[in-house]
Amino acid sequence: MIDDPHRADAGADRRRPKPDPDALAPSETHPVGPLAEPETSPWNVPNALTAFRIVLVPIFAWMLLDHPQEPWWRFLTAVIFSLAILTDTLDGHLARKHNIITRFGKLADPIADKALTGMAFIGLSIIGELSWWVTVTILIREWGITMLRFVVLRYGVMAAGRGGKIKTVTQAIAVIMYLLPLPGPAHTVAMIVMAVAWVITMATGLDYIREAYRLRRQSRLR
């Protein structure tokens, strides 16, 4: 009997695991794919840290907008932002280490991340320390890629690349430097770091768009 390569490919396609339609796309810092096991209880430390980060967002916003010109308040604002960023790193580490996956975490974690960084950029623009075009382009990229991840789930999960993590770290450093009451020369360094963060943000956004197109094209060829 002559082997049919097309028949073999079809069998391989049937054996290939399909994306879980109930699983949310991984974020750029927490590359969690489709659910491998039934989800655990939502009452856990990673989810508590995510909820704590959400609570910190309005506190951070009030501190930044209500006391924009007071050095001591700016220092405390930078501390609150840094604390929130650390909870993001910690909850992702604990979730991966203990294989804790919940629907709340998958939904709330990216929302908390985008709300925190988005408020930081918007707040800095409101008080006149960051150009609005920088804030708008970054927010379009951030929320656009997040929505794109959900759209392409039917074709596959876009893996979180190293560029996404570098982007997140660079943005955080740039925001913290802007929040701190730095003297003139140091603020110039902060502007350079923000420019680098913007370039990395745009470049990684294009990479994710290319990856989404590749997944969609491969799915149609199967």
mmCIF file of C-alpha atoms in Angstrom, residues 11 23 26 56 68 76 86 93 97-98 116 124 137 140 154 162 166 173 184 214:
data_model
loop_
_atom_site.group_PDB
_atom_site.id
_atom_site.type_symbol
_atom_site.label_atom_id
_atom_site.label_comp_id
_atom_site.label_asym_id
_atom_site.label_seq_id
_atom_site.Cartn_x
_atom_site.Cartn_y
_atom_site.Cartn_z
ATOM 1 C CA GLY A 11 -3.710 12.543 10.995
ATOM 2 C CA ALA A 23 -8.278 30.104 27.921
ATOM 3 C CA PRO A 26 -0.888 35.045 27.764
ATOM 4 C CA LEU A 56 -3.064 50.625 44.136
ATOM 5 C CA PRO A 68 2.511 66.844 41.087
ATOM 6 C CA LEU A 76 6.234 58.397 47.520
ATOM 7 C CA LEU A 86 6.894 44.207 42.100
ATOM 8 C CA HIS A 93 6.431 33.916 39.556
ATOM 9 C CA LYS A 97 5.942 27.944 40.230
ATOM 10 C CA HIS A 98 2.807 26.425 41.743
ATOM 11 C CA LEU A 116 -1.247 50.726 36.120
ATOM 12 C CA LEU A 124 2.477 62.215 33.403
ATOM 13 C CA THR A 137 0.872 55.765 20.761
ATOM 14 C CA ILE A 140 -2.798 52.173 21.361
ATOM 15 C CA ARG A 154 -8.829 30.678 17.492
ATOM 16 C CA ARG A 162 11.774 38.221 25.257
ATOM 17 C CA ILE A 166 12.328 43.936 27.867
ATOM 18 C CA ILE A 173 12.292 52.168 34.590
ATOM 19 C CA GLY A 184 18.000 68.534 35.249
ATOM 20 C CA ARG A 214 1.711 33.996 10.629
#
